[in-house]
Short mmCIF file of C-alpha atoms and ligand atoms in Angstrom, two decimals:
data_model
loop_
_atom_site.label_atom_id
_atom_site.label_comp_id
_atom_site.label_asym_id
_atom_site.label_seq_id
_atom_site.Cartn_x
_atom_site.Cartn_y
_atom_site.Cartn_z
CA MET A 1 -19.99 -6.30 -11.52
CA THR A 2 -19.72 -8.64 -8.54
CA ALA A 3 -19.55 -6.49 -5.41
CA VAL A 4 -17.00 -7.17 -2.77
CA THR A 5 -19.54 -8.02 -0.02
CA SER A 6 -17.52 -7.73 3.10
CA THR A 7 -15.04 -5.24 4.53
CA VAL A 8 -13.90 -7.65 7.23
CA THR A 9 -10.18 -6.78 8.05
CA THR A 10 -7.42 -9.20 8.74
CA ASP A 11 -8.30 -8.81 12.45
CA ALA A 12 -10.93 -11.48 11.68
CA TYR A 13 -8.18 -14.01 11.25
CA GLU A 14 -7.19 -14.07 14.95
CA GLY A 15 -4.46 -16.49 15.67
CA ALA A 16 -3.18 -16.70 12.13
CA SER A 17 0.11 -15.29 11.26
CA PRO A 18 -0.16 -11.82 9.58
CA GLU A 19 0.96 -13.32 6.29
CA ALA A 20 -1.67 -16.02 6.41
CA ALA A 21 -4.34 -13.56 7.41
CA PHE A 22 -3.48 -11.37 4.57
CA GLU A 23 -3.56 -14.25 2.11
CA ALA A 24 -6.85 -15.54 3.46
CA ALA A 25 -8.47 -12.12 3.33
CA VAL A 26 -7.39 -11.77 -0.31
CA ALA A 27 -8.60 -15.22 -1.19
CA ALA A 28 -11.93 -14.57 0.50
CA ASP A 29 -12.29 -11.36 -1.51
CA GLU A 30 -12.27 -9.13 1.62
CA ARG A 31 -10.65 -5.86 1.78
CA ILE A 32 -7.34 -4.92 3.18
CA GLU A 33 -7.48 -1.89 5.31
CA PRO A 34 -4.82 0.65 6.09
CA ARG A 35 -4.06 -0.79 9.61
CA ASP A 36 -3.94 -4.36 8.38
CA TRP A 37 -0.59 -6.09 7.92
CA MET A 38 0.44 -6.28 4.27
CA PRO A 39 3.51 -7.42 2.44
CA ASP A 40 5.87 -4.55 1.61
CA ALA A 41 5.64 -5.33 -2.04
CA TYR A 42 1.85 -5.09 -1.97
CA ARG A 43 2.17 -1.67 -0.37
CA THR A 44 4.80 -0.54 -2.93
CA THR A 45 2.77 -1.77 -5.85
CA LEU A 46 -0.38 0.06 -4.50
CA ILE A 47 1.59 3.33 -3.99
CA ARG A 48 3.02 3.02 -7.50
CA GLN A 49 -0.27 2.54 -9.19
CA MET A 50 -2.40 4.90 -7.06
CA ALA A 51 0.21 7.63 -7.37
CA GLN A 52 0.37 7.18 -11.14
CA HIS A 53 -3.43 7.23 -11.16
CA ALA A 54 -3.67 10.42 -9.15
CA HIS A 55 -0.98 12.09 -11.14
CA SER A 56 -2.86 11.24 -14.30
CA GLU A 57 -6.04 12.82 -13.02
CA ILE A 58 -4.34 16.19 -12.28
CA ILE A 59 -2.10 16.18 -15.44
CA GLY A 60 -5.18 15.16 -17.37
CA MET A 61 -6.76 18.50 -16.50
CA GLN A 62 -4.33 20.32 -18.87
CA PRO A 63 -5.26 19.15 -22.26
CA GLU A 64 -8.94 19.89 -21.62
CA ALA A 65 -8.36 23.12 -19.76
CA ASN A 66 -6.80 24.30 -22.98
CA TRP A 67 -10.27 24.63 -24.39
CA ILE A 68 -12.17 26.17 -21.56
CA THR A 69 -11.74 29.73 -22.79
CA ARG A 70 -12.61 28.69 -26.38
CA ALA A 71 -15.68 26.50 -25.74
CA PRO A 72 -18.27 27.32 -28.40
CA SER A 73 -21.06 28.18 -25.98
CA LEU A 74 -21.84 28.95 -22.36
CA ARG A 75 -23.39 25.53 -21.84
CA ARG A 76 -20.32 23.75 -23.35
CA LYS A 77 -18.03 25.92 -21.11
CA ALA A 78 -19.91 25.23 -17.99
CA ILE A 79 -19.82 21.50 -18.60
CA LEU A 80 -16.10 21.47 -19.42
CA MET A 81 -15.19 23.51 -16.34
CA ALA A 82 -17.26 21.10 -14.19
CA LYS A 83 -15.46 18.16 -15.78
CA VAL A 84 -11.95 19.62 -15.33
CA GLN A 85 -12.87 20.33 -11.67
CA ASP A 86 -14.02 16.75 -11.24
CA GLU A 87 -10.58 15.61 -12.42
CA ALA A 88 -8.96 17.66 -9.69
CA GLY A 89 -11.25 16.00 -7.22
CA HIS A 90 -10.42 12.53 -8.47
CA GLY A 91 -6.77 13.49 -7.92
CA LEU A 92 -7.53 14.52 -4.34
CA TYR A 93 -9.43 11.26 -3.55
CA LEU A 94 -6.49 9.33 -4.90
CA TYR A 95 -3.83 11.22 -3.16
CA SER A 96 -5.83 10.84 0.12
CA ALA A 97 -6.19 7.12 -0.53
CA ALA A 98 -2.42 6.79 -1.20
CA GLU A 99 -1.69 8.69 2.11
CA THR A 100 -3.30 5.81 3.99
CA LEU A 101 -0.40 3.71 2.89
CA GLY A 102 2.03 6.02 4.75
CA THR A 103 3.27 8.16 1.93
CA GLY A 104 2.68 11.90 1.95
CA ARG A 105 1.12 13.83 -0.86
CA ASP A 106 4.18 16.23 -0.94
CA GLU A 107 6.44 13.26 -1.45
CA LEU A 108 4.30 11.98 -4.35
CA LEU A 109 4.15 15.28 -6.02
CA ASP A 110 7.92 15.74 -5.65
CA LYS A 111 8.42 12.37 -7.39
CA LEU A 112 6.02 13.40 -10.19
CA HIS A 113 7.88 16.70 -10.61
CA ALA A 114 11.17 15.02 -10.64
CA GLY A 115 10.13 12.43 -13.27
CA ARG A 116 10.39 9.53 -10.82
CA GLN A 117 6.71 8.59 -11.06
CA ARG A 118 4.64 8.25 -14.08
CA TYR A 119 1.26 9.58 -15.28
CA SER A 120 -0.81 8.12 -18.09
CA SER A 121 0.73 8.19 -21.57
CA ILE A 122 -2.48 9.52 -23.02
CA PHE A 123 -2.04 13.04 -21.65
CA ASN A 124 1.12 13.63 -23.70
CA TYR A 125 -0.98 14.27 -26.75
CA PRO A 126 -2.17 17.70 -27.85
CA THR A 127 -5.75 18.81 -28.03
CA LEU A 128 -5.80 20.54 -31.43
CA THR A 129 -9.37 21.34 -31.93
CA TRP A 130 -12.67 21.56 -30.10
CA ALA A 131 -13.61 17.99 -31.16
CA ASP A 132 -10.60 16.73 -29.20
CA VAL A 133 -12.64 17.56 -26.08
CA GLY A 134 -15.46 15.17 -27.34
CA ALA A 135 -12.91 12.50 -28.35
CA ILE A 136 -11.25 12.62 -24.85
CA GLY A 137 -14.63 12.22 -23.19
CA TRP A 138 -15.72 9.37 -25.43
CA LEU A 139 -12.50 7.54 -25.87
CA VAL A 140 -10.16 8.46 -22.99
CA ASP A 141 -12.78 8.61 -20.25
CA GLY A 142 -14.47 5.50 -21.87
CA ALA A 143 -11.09 3.74 -21.64
CA ALA A 144 -10.69 4.94 -18.09
CA ILE A 145 -13.98 3.57 -17.08
CA THR A 146 -13.37 0.18 -18.64
CA ASN A 147 -10.07 0.05 -16.63
CA GLN A 148 -11.52 1.48 -13.44
CA VAL A 149 -14.81 -0.29 -12.87
CA PRO A 150 -12.91 -3.46 -12.02
CA LEU A 151 -10.73 -1.37 -9.67
CA CYS A 152 -13.96 -0.81 -7.52
CA ARG A 153 -13.25 -4.38 -6.47
CA CYS A 154 -9.67 -3.85 -5.72
CA SER A 155 -8.46 -5.67 -2.61
CA TYR A 156 -7.29 -2.42 -0.98
CA GLY A 157 -10.31 -0.77 0.59
CA PRO A 158 -9.44 2.90 0.37
CA TYR A 159 -8.56 2.58 -3.43
CA ALA A 160 -11.70 0.55 -4.17
CA ARG A 161 -13.93 3.05 -2.37
CA ALA A 162 -12.41 6.07 -4.13
CA MET A 163 -12.98 4.28 -7.43
CA VAL A 164 -16.79 3.93 -6.79
CA ARG A 165 -17.26 7.72 -6.80
CA ILE A 166 -14.75 8.33 -9.54
CA CYS A 167 -16.50 5.81 -11.92
CA LYS A 168 -19.79 7.53 -11.37
CA GLU A 169 -18.29 10.85 -12.46
CA GLU A 170 -16.38 9.33 -15.25
CA SER A 171 -19.48 7.83 -16.61
CA PHE A 172 -20.99 11.41 -16.90
CA HIS A 173 -17.70 12.59 -18.57
CA GLN A 174 -17.91 9.77 -21.17
CA ARG A 175 -21.45 10.65 -21.97
CA GLN A 176 -20.67 14.37 -22.40
CA GLY A 177 -17.89 13.52 -24.84
CA TYR A 178 -20.13 11.15 -26.78
CA GLU A 179 -22.97 13.67 -26.95
CA LEU A 180 -20.48 16.44 -28.10
CA LEU A 181 -19.14 14.20 -30.86
CA LEU A 182 -22.73 13.23 -31.93
CA THR A 183 -23.65 16.94 -32.25
CA LEU A 184 -20.58 17.59 -34.37
CA SER A 185 -21.03 14.40 -36.56
CA ARG A 186 -24.59 15.63 -37.26
CA GLY A 187 -23.44 19.21 -37.89
CA THR A 188 -21.87 20.76 -40.92
CA ALA A 189 -19.35 18.92 -43.18
CA ALA A 190 -16.57 20.84 -41.49
CA GLN A 191 -17.76 19.90 -38.00
CA ARG A 192 -18.08 16.27 -38.99
CA GLU A 193 -14.64 16.30 -40.45
CA MET A 194 -13.27 17.76 -37.32
CA ALA A 195 -14.90 15.08 -35.18
CA GLN A 196 -13.52 12.34 -37.53
CA ASP A 197 -10.01 13.91 -37.33
CA ALA A 198 -10.15 13.89 -33.50
CA VAL A 199 -11.27 10.30 -33.35
CA ASN A 200 -8.51 9.34 -35.78
CA ARG A 201 -5.86 10.92 -33.62
CA TRP A 202 -7.15 9.73 -30.26
CA TRP A 203 -8.04 6.09 -31.02
CA TRP A 204 -4.64 4.45 -30.92
CA PRO A 205 -3.29 6.42 -27.90
CA SER A 206 -6.51 5.38 -26.04
CA LEU A 207 -5.82 1.71 -26.74
CA MET A 208 -2.38 2.26 -25.25
CA MET A 209 -3.83 3.59 -21.96
CA PHE A 210 -4.37 -0.07 -20.95
CA GLY A 211 -0.68 -0.67 -20.73
CA PRO A 212 1.64 -2.98 -22.57
CA PRO A 213 0.41 -6.36 -23.90
CA ASP A 214 0.11 -9.08 -21.22
CA ASP A 215 3.40 -10.87 -22.20
CA ALA A 216 5.19 -7.57 -21.65
CA SER A 217 3.33 -6.45 -18.63
CA ALA A 218 5.80 -6.62 -15.70
CA HIS A 219 3.32 -6.19 -12.81
CA SER A 220 0.08 -7.75 -14.09
CA ALA A 221 0.54 -11.32 -12.77
CA GLN A 222 1.39 -10.24 -9.20
CA SER A 223 -1.25 -7.49 -9.16
CA MET A 224 -3.90 -9.94 -10.29
CA ALA A 225 -2.85 -12.45 -7.65
CA TRP A 226 -3.20 -9.73 -5.08
CA LYS A 227 -6.52 -8.73 -6.61
CA ILE A 228 -5.40 -5.22 -7.09
CA LYS A 229 -6.05 -5.70 -10.76
CA ARG A 230 -8.98 -7.96 -11.68
CA HIS A 231 -8.30 -8.32 -15.43
CA SER A 232 -5.24 -8.19 -17.63
CA ASN A 233 -4.33 -5.20 -19.82
CA ASP A 234 -5.24 -7.15 -22.97
CA GLU A 235 -8.61 -8.33 -21.64
CA LEU A 236 -9.67 -4.75 -20.80
CA ARG A 237 -8.37 -3.40 -24.11
CA GLN A 238 -10.40 -6.00 -26.03
CA ARG A 239 -13.53 -5.11 -23.94
CA PHE A 240 -12.95 -1.42 -24.84
CA VAL A 241 -12.62 -2.15 -28.50
CA ASP A 242 -15.90 -4.25 -28.39
CA ILE A 243 -17.77 -1.43 -26.76
CA CYS A 244 -16.45 1.28 -29.02
CA VAL A 245 -17.20 -0.27 -32.37
CA PRO A 246 -20.93 -0.09 -32.26
CA GLN A 247 -20.73 3.26 -30.65
CA ALA A 248 -18.74 4.57 -33.53
CA GLU A 249 -21.40 3.23 -35.93
CA THR A 250 -24.08 5.17 -34.06
CA LEU A 251 -21.92 8.32 -34.19
CA GLY A 252 -21.49 7.90 -37.86
CA LEU A 253 -17.75 7.93 -37.49
CA THR A 254 -15.08 5.44 -38.49
CA LEU A 255 -12.22 4.11 -36.35
CA PRO A 256 -8.84 4.36 -37.95
CA ASP A 257 -8.05 0.73 -38.24
CA PRO A 258 -8.51 -1.29 -41.46
CA ASP A 259 -8.09 -4.57 -39.55
CA LEU A 260 -11.01 -3.97 -37.33
CA ALA A 261 -13.43 -6.87 -38.04
CA TRP A 262 -15.89 -8.99 -36.04
CA ASN A 263 -14.48 -12.44 -35.29
CA GLU A 264 -17.43 -14.84 -34.87
CA GLU A 265 -15.23 -17.55 -33.44
CA ARG A 266 -13.76 -15.33 -30.67
CA GLY A 267 -16.92 -13.38 -30.15
CA HIS A 268 -14.91 -10.22 -30.27
CA TYR A 269 -13.54 -7.67 -32.67
CA ASP A 270 -10.16 -8.30 -34.03
CA PHE A 271 -8.03 -5.14 -34.32
CA GLY A 272 -4.76 -4.09 -35.86
CA ALA A 273 -1.29 -3.97 -34.33
CA ILE A 274 -0.58 -1.18 -31.78
CA ASP A 275 2.62 0.77 -32.26
CA TRP A 276 4.30 -0.11 -29.00
CA THR A 277 7.44 1.76 -30.12
CA GLU A 278 5.33 4.99 -29.90
CA PHE A 279 4.11 3.98 -26.55
CA GLN A 280 7.66 3.36 -25.18
CA GLU A 281 8.87 6.74 -26.63
CA VAL A 282 5.98 8.54 -24.84
CA LEU A 283 6.94 6.72 -21.58
CA LYS A 284 10.50 7.74 -21.98
CA GLY A 285 9.45 11.39 -22.10
CA ASN A 286 9.46 11.82 -25.95
CA GLY A 287 5.80 12.20 -26.63
CA PRO A 288 4.46 15.32 -28.27
CA CYS A 289 3.65 17.13 -25.00
CA ASN A 290 5.66 15.50 -22.19
CA GLU A 291 7.82 18.52 -21.74
CA GLN A 292 4.87 20.95 -21.79
CA ARG A 293 2.82 18.92 -19.31
CA ILE A 294 5.45 18.57 -16.69
CA THR A 295 6.74 22.10 -17.00
CA GLN A 296 3.15 23.46 -16.60
CA ARG A 297 2.63 21.17 -13.60
CA ARG A 298 5.83 22.35 -11.83
CA ARG A 299 4.87 25.91 -12.52
CA ALA A 300 1.35 25.43 -11.14
CA HIS A 301 2.81 23.80 -8.04
CA GLU A 302 5.25 26.76 -7.47
CA GLU A 303 2.68 29.41 -8.09
CA GLY A 304 0.28 27.71 -5.67
CA ALA A 305 2.82 27.71 -2.87
CA TRP A 306 1.17 30.80 -1.29
CA VAL A 307 -2.21 28.99 -1.19
CA ARG A 308 -0.72 25.97 0.68
CA GLU A 309 1.01 28.35 3.07
CA ALA A 310 -2.26 30.40 3.65
CA ALA A 311 -4.24 27.19 4.22
CA ALA A 312 -1.57 25.91 6.72
CA ALA A 313 -1.52 29.32 8.50
CA TYR A 314 -5.34 29.30 8.69
CA ALA A 315 -5.46 25.73 10.03
CA ALA A 316 -2.75 26.56 12.69
CA LYS A 317 -4.76 29.72 13.78
CA HIS A 318 -7.95 27.61 14.14
CA SER A 319 -6.30 24.96 16.01
CA ALA A 320 -4.65 27.59 18.39
CA GLN A 321 -8.10 29.15 18.87
CA HIS A 322 -9.74 25.85 19.57
CA THR A 323 -7.07 25.05 22.15
CA GLN A 324 -7.49 28.48 23.82
CA HIS A 325 -11.36 28.06 23.90
CA ALA A 326 -10.95 24.50 25.37
CA GLN A 327 -8.64 26.04 28.18
CA THR A 328 -11.07 28.94 28.87
CA ASP A 329 -14.02 26.48 28.97
CA GLY A 330 -11.94 24.27 31.34
CA LYS A 331 -11.29 27.22 33.74
CA ALA A 332 -14.93 28.32 33.65
CA THR A 333 -16.24 24.86 34.71
CA ALA A 334 -13.44 24.31 37.35
N1 BYC B 1 0.90 5.23 -19.24
O1 BYC B 1 3.19 -3.87 -15.83
P1 BYC B 1 2.29 -2.88 -16.41
C1 BYC B 1 -8.37 9.67 -16.48
C2 BYC B 1 3.80 1.56 -17.20
S1 BYC B 1 -6.95 9.37 -15.76
C3 BYC B 1 2.05 5.30 -18.59
O2 BYC B 1 1.15 -3.47 -17.27
P2 BYC B 1 0.49 -2.10 -14.31
C4 BYC B 1 -8.64 11.01 -16.87
C5 BYC B 1 3.61 0.90 -15.76
O3 BYC B 1 3.37 1.98 -14.85
C6 BYC B 1 -6.96 7.56 -15.67
N2 BYC B 1 2.73 4.24 -18.05
O4 BYC B 1 1.81 -1.89 -15.22
C7 BYC B 1 -8.09 12.09 -16.26
C8 BYC B 1 4.86 0.10 -15.63
O5 BYC B 1 5.91 1.07 -15.44
P3 BYC B 1 6.66 1.10 -13.92
C9 BYC B 1 -5.64 6.97 -15.53
C10 BYC B 1 2.13 3.09 -18.24
O6 BYC B 1 0.51 -1.03 -13.26
C11 BYC B 1 -8.24 13.41 -16.70
C12 BYC B 1 5.06 -0.36 -17.02
O7 BYC B 1 4.38 0.55 -17.94
N3 BYC B 1 -5.88 5.56 -15.08
O8 BYC B 1 -9.21 8.82 -16.67
O9 BYC B 1 0.26 -3.47 -13.84
C13 BYC B 1 -9.02 13.67 -17.83
C14 BYC B 1 4.57 -1.84 -17.25
O10 BYC B 1 3.12 -1.89 -17.15
C15 BYC B 1 0.88 2.89 -18.88
C16 BYC B 1 -5.17 4.85 -14.31
O11 BYC B 1 -4.12 5.28 -13.88
C17 BYC B 1 0.39 4.09 -19.49
N4 BYC B 1 -0.87 3.98 -20.15
O12 BYC B 1 -0.77 -1.73 -15.32
C18 BYC B 1 -9.64 12.57 -18.44
C19 BYC B 1 -5.63 3.51 -13.99
N5 BYC B 1 0.61 1.63 -18.88
O13 BYC B 1 5.59 1.74 -13.01
C20 BYC B 1 -9.43 11.28 -18.02
C21 BYC B 1 -4.87 2.80 -12.87
C22 BYC B 1 1.52 0.98 -18.22
O14 BYC B 1 7.05 -0.22 -13.60
N6 BYC B 1 -3.77 2.07 -13.34
N7 BYC B 1 2.51 1.86 -17.85
O15 BYC B 1 7.80 2.00 -14.23
C23 BYC B 1 -3.80 0.87 -13.85
O16 BYC B 1 -4.84 0.24 -13.96
C24 BYC B 1 -2.47 0.22 -14.10
O17 BYC B 1 -1.46 0.87 -13.50
C25 BYC B 1 -2.24 0.06 -15.72
C26 BYC B 1 -0.76 -0.49 -15.96
C27 BYC B 1 -3.28 -0.74 -16.42
C28 BYC B 1 -2.23 1.51 -16.36
#
């Protein structure tokens, strides 16, 4: 990964018009910071992508949380709880990063709950067995890392910096999923079958996580020109397939695609056609779990209202005490 070496803001381009300073900073691989001038469409695109990303992190807690009470050992339970908590943390980093663009967290959550902002298609699939926790770690977190490592070089500073920490944690998540599947695949025949079944169900939806094919990707060209995205959806999808095939071999599991074959000429694995109709249906809200996920999210938000109120009351009390102490100290020194 080539690091973005400088965090020089557009202030460095004194004398240039704001537009020219922005273009020059992007061209020079510098980061755009919250107080820098940026085109409205750049801001809107970032809010759209970062909000979708943040929503994915918190909705993504649901399919895995489904297995916390049924984890097969204390060790597995502790690992899974830590992972699900990490996802909540990722959501918080990303909502905070989105707030630097002038949009409040409440507003973003309202849009999610009203169905006006998306979350990743992948979280609309059910976790039917314990092996799904492994398949999510290996494939879903693996796909997420492939997509997110280049986002550490995103032109928008707060998003790029949030991604550095998220990627470190995702890397641990991916490994725990791989290790879980390895244990199952080396276990009894029933465990092995369960691992294979989970991989069969999660493979294609994981490939869809990268978004529509390049020729149908509405935002890619502009996002790449702005260096928000560094690679196209198809490039990253191909990278992911190339990484997964040898890993599946080590696991002793197969990937459910008869067309998967090494292409010497391209230096990549060829793979079969993705069912984009299924993807579009999931995006329209017709996936197996869309209704369940959003209903649960709305309920969690409503049931958490007292926590937000208590936190706000506590903060107000502390701020009042702080002001009172400052006034008392002022009088004492007068
Ligand atoms: N699902 O022009 P395109 C995680 C939409 S969570 C739903 O290619 P773009 C984890 C897209 O929004 C990790 N919608 O878009 C958490 C657009 O619709 P709108 C989640 C999708 O933005 C817990 C339309 O299709 N990762 O790892 O240039 C537990 C056209 O697409 C999807 C991120 O969010 C999809 N899969 O590229 C475990 C990564 N794909 O908005 C794990 C950050 C596309 O015009 N996001 N759409 O109505 C990105 O990198 C980019 O937004 C995408 C799409 C590559 C996803």
